[in-house]
JSON list of C-alpha atoms in Angstrom, two decimals:
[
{"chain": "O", "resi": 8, "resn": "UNK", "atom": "CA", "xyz": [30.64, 5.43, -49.54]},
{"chain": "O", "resi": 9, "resn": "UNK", "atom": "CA", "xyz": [30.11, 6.11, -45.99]},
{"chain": "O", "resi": 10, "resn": "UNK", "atom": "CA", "xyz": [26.50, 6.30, -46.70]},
{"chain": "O", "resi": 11, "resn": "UNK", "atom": "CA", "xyz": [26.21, 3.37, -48.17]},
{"chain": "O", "resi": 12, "resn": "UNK", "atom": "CA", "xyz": [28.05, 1.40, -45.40]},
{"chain": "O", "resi": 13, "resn": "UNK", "atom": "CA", "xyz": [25.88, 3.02, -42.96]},
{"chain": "O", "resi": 14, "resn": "UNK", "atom": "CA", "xyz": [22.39, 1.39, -45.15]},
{"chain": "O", "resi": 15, "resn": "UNK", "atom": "CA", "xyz": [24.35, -1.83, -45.27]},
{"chain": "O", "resi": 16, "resn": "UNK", "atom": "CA", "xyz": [24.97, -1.85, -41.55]},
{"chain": "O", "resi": 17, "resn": "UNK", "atom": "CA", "xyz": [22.00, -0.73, -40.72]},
{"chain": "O", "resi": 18, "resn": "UNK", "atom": "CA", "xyz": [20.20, -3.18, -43.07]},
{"chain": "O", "resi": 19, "resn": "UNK", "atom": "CA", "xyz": [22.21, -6.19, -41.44]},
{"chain": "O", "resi": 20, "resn": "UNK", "atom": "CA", "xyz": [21.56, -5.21, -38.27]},
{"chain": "O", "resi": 21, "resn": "UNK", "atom": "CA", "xyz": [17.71, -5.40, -38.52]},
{"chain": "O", "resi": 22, "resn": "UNK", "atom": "CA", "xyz": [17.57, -8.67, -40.25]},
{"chain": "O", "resi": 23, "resn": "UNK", "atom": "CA", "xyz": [19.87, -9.68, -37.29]},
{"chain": "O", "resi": 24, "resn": "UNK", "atom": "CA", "xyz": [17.20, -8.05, -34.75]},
{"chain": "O", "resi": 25, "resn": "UNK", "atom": "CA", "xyz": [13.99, -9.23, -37.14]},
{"chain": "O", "resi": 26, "resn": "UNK", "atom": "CA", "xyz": [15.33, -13.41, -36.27]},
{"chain": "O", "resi": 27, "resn": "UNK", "atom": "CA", "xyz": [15.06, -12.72, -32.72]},
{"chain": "O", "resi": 28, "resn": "UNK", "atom": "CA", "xyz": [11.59, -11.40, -32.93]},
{"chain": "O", "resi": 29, "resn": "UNK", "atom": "CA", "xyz": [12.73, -7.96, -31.51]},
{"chain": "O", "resi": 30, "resn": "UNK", "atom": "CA", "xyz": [12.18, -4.33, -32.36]},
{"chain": "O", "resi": 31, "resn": "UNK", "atom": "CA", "xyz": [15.09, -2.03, -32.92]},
{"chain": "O", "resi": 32, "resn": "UNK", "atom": "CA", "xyz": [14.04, -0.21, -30.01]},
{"chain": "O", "resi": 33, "resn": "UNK", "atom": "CA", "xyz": [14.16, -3.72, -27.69]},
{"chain": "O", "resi": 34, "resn": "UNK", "atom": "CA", "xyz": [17.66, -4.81, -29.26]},
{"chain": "O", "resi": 35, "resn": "UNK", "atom": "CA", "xyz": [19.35, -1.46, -28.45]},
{"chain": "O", "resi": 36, "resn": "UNK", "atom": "CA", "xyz": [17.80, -1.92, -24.96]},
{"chain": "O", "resi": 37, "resn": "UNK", "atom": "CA", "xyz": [19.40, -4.81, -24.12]},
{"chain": "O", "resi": 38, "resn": "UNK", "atom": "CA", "xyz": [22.43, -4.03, -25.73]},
{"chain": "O", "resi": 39, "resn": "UNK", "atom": "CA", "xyz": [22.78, -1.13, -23.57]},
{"chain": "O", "resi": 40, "resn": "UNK", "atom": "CA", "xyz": [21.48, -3.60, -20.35]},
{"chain": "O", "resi": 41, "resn": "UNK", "atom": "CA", "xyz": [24.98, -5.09, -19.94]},
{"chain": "O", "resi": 42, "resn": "UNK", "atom": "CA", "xyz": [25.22, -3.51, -16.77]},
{"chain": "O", "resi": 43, "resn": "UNK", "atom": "CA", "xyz": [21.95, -2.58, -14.35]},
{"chain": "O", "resi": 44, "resn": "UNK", "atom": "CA", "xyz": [20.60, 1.30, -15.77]},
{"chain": "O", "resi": 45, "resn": "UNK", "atom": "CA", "xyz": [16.96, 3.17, -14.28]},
{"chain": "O", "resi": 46, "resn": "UNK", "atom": "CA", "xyz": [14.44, 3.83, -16.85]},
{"chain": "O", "resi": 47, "resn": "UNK", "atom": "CA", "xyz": [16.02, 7.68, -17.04]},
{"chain": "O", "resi": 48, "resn": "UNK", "atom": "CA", "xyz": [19.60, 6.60, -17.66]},
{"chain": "O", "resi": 49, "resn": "UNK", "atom": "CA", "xyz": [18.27, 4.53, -20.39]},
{"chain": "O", "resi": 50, "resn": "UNK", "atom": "CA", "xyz": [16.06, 7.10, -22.04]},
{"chain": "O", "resi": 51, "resn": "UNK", "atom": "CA", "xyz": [18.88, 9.33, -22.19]},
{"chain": "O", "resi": 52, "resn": "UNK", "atom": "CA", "xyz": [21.40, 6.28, -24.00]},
{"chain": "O", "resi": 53, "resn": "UNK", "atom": "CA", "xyz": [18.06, 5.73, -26.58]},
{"chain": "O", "resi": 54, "resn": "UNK", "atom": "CA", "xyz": [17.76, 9.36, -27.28]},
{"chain": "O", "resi": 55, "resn": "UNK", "atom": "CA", "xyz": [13.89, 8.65, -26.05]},
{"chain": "O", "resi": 56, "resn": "UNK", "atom": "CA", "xyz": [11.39, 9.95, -23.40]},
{"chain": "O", "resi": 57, "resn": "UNK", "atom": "CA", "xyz": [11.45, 8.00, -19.82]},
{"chain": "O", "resi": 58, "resn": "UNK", "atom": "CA", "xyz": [7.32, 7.13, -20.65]},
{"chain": "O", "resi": 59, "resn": "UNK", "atom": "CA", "xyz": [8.66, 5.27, -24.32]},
{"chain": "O", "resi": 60, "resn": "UNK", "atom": "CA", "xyz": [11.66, 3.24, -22.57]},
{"chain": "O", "resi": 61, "resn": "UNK", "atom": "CA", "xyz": [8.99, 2.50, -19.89]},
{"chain": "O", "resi": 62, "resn": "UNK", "atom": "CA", "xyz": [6.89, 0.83, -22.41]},
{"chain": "O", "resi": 63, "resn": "UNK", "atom": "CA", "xyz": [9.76, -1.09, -24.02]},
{"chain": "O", "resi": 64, "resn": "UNK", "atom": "CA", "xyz": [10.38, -2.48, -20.66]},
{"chain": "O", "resi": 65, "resn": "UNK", "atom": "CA", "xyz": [7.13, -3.30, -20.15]},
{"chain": "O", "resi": 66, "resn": "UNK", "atom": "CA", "xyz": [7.13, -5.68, -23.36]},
{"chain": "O", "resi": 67, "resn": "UNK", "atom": "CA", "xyz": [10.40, -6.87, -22.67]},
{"chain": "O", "resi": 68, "resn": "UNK", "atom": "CA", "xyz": [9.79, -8.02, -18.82]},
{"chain": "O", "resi": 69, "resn": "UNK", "atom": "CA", "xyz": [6.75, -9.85, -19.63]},
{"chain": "O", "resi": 70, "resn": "UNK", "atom": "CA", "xyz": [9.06, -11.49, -21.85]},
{"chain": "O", "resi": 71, "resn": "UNK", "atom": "CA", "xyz": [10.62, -12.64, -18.80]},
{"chain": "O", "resi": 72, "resn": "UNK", "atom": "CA", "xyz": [13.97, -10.63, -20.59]},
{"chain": "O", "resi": 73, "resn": "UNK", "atom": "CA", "xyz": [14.11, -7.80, -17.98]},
{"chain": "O", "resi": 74, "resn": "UNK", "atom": "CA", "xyz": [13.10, -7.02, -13.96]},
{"chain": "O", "resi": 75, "resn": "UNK", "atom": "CA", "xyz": [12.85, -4.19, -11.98]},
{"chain": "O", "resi": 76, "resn": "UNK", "atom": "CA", "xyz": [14.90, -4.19, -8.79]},
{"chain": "O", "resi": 77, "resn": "UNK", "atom": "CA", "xyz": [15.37, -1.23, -6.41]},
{"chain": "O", "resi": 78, "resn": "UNK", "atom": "CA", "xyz": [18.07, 0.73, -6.80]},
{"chain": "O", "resi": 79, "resn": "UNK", "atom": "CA", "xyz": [20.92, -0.20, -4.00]},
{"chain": "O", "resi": 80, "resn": "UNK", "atom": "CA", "xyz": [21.77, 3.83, -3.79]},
{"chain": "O", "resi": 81, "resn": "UNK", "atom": "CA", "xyz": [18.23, 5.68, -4.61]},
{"chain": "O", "resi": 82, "resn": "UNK", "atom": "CA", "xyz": [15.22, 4.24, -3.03]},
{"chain": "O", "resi": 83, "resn": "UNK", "atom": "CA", "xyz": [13.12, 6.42, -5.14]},
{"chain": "O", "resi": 84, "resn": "UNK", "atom": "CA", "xyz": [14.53, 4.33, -7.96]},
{"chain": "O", "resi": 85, "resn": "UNK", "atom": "CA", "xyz": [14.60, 1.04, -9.56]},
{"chain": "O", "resi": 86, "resn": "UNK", "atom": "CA", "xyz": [17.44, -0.35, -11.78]},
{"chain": "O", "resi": 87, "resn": "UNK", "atom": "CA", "xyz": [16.45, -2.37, -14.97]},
{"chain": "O", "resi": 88, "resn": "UNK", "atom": "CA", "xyz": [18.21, -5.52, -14.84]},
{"chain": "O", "resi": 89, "resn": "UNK", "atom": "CA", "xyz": [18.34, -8.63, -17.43]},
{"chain": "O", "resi": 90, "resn": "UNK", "atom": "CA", "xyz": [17.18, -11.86, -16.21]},
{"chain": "O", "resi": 91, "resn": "UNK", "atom": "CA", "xyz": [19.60, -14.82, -17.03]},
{"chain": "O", "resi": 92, "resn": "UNK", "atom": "CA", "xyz": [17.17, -15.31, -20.04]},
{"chain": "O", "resi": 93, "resn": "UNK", "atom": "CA", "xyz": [17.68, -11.33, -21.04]},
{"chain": "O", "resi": 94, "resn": "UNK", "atom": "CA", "xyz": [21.75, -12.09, -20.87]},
{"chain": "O", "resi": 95, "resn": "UNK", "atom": "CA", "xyz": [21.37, -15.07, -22.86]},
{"chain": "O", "resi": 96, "resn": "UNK", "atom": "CA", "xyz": [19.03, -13.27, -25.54]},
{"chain": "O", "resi": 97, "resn": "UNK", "atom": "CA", "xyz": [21.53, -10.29, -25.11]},
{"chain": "O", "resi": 98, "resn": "UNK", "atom": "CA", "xyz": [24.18, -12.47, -25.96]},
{"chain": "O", "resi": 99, "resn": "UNK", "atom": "CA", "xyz": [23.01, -14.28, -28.65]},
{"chain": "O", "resi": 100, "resn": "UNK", "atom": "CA", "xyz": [21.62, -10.68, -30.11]},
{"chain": "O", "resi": 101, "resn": "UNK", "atom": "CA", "xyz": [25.43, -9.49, -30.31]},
{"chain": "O", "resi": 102, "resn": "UNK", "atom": "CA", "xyz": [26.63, -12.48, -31.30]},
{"chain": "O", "resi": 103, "resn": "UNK", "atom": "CA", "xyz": [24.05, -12.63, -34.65]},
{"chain": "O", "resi": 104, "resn": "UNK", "atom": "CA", "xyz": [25.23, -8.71, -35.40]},
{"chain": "O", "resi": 105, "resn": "UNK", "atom": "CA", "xyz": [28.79, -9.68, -35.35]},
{"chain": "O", "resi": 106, "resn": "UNK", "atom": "CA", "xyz": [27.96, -12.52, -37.60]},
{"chain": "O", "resi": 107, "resn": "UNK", "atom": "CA", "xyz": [27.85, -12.04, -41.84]},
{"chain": "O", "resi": 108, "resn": "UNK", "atom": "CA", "xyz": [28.64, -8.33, -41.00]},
{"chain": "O", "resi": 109, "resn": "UNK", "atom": "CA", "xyz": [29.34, -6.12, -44.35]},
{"chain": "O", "resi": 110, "resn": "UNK", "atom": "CA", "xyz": [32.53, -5.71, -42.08]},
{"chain": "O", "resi": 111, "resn": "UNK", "atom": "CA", "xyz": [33.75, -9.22, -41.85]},
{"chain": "O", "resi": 112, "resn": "UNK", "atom": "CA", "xyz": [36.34, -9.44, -44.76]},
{"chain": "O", "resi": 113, "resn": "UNK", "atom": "CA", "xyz": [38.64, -6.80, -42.68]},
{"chain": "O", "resi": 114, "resn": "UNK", "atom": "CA", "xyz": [41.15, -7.94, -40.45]},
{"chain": "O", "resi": 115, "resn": "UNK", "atom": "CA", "xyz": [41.08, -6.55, -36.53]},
{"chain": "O", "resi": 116, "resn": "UNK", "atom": "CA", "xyz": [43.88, -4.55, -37.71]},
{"chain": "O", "resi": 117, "resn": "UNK", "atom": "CA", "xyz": [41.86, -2.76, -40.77]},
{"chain": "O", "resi": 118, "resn": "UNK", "atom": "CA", "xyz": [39.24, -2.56, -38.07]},
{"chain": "O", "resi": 119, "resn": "UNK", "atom": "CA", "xyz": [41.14, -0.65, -36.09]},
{"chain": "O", "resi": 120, "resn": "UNK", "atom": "CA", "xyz": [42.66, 1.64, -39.30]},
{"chain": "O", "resi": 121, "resn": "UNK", "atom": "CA", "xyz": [38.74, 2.27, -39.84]},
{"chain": "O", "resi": 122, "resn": "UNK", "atom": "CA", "xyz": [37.59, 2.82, -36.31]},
{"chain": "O", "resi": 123, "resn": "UNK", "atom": "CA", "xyz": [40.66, 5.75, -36.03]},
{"chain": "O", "resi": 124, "resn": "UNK", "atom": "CA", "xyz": [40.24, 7.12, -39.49]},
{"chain": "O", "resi": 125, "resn": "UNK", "atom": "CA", "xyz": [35.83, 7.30, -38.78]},
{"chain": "O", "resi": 126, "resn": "UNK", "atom": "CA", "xyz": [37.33, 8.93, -34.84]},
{"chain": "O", "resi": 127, "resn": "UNK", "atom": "CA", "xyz": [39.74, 11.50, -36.95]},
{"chain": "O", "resi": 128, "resn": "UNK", "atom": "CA", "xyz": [36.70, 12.27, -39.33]},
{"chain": "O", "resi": 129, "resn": "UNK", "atom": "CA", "xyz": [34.63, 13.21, -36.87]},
{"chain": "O", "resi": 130, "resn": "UNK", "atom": "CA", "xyz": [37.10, 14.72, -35.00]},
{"chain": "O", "resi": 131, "resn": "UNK", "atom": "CA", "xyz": [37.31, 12.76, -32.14]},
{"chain": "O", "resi": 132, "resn": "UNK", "atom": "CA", "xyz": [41.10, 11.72, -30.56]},
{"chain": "O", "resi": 133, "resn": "UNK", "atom": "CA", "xyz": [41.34, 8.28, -31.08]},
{"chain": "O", "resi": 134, "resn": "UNK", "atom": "CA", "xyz": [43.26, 5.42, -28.10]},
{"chain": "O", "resi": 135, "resn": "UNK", "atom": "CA", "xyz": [46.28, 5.63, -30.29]},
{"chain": "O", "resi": 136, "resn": "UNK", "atom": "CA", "xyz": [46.42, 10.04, -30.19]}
]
């Protein structure tokens, strides 16, 4: 069952990505974007190589979605930050995978019953432990 929540999820969640014209890669990107990241910190929240995220962030700046800004503590580095257009697609990204989830019959409280019992599968403690 897990499995096949996981394909559903999964499934809904590129169809969600798909009507924004966006690749998975670019969605998780500015999902994880909320706050300013570099290009390494990034890589390491993708599970990808600095010279991949570079190239996502390439597509998504001409895009006008992203810009590169020096980093206020590194000089070496920059910080990837959304533009006001990158919140509002960022936004309107998590909005669309909230919506029509296979998830949306439950009540916050069976969310939360899920979230703990998936935490105690996996054995992580849980807000509540």
């Amino acid at each position: 069952m897990v499995t096949e929540l996981s394909r559903r999820l999964d499934a809904h969640q590129r169809s969600r990505i798909a009507e924004l014209d966006l690749t998975p890669t670019q969605a998780k990107a500015l999902e994880e974007l909320g706050e300013p990241k570099t290009a390494r910190e990034l890589a390491a929240v993708l599970c990808c190589e600095p010279p991949n995220v570079t190239y996502v962030i390439s597509k998504l700046e001409k895009q006008g979605m992203v810009v590169r800004r020096p980093h206020p503590a590194d000089g070496r580095a920059k910080q990837l930050v959304l533009t006001e257009a990158g919140r509002e697609l960022r936004l309107d990204l998590l909005r669309r995978m909230g919506t029509e989830s296979p998830l949306d019959h439950l009540s916050h409280e069976q969310r939360s019953a899920l979230r703990d019992e998936l935490l105690r599968a996996l054995g992580r403690a849980t807000d509540a432990a």
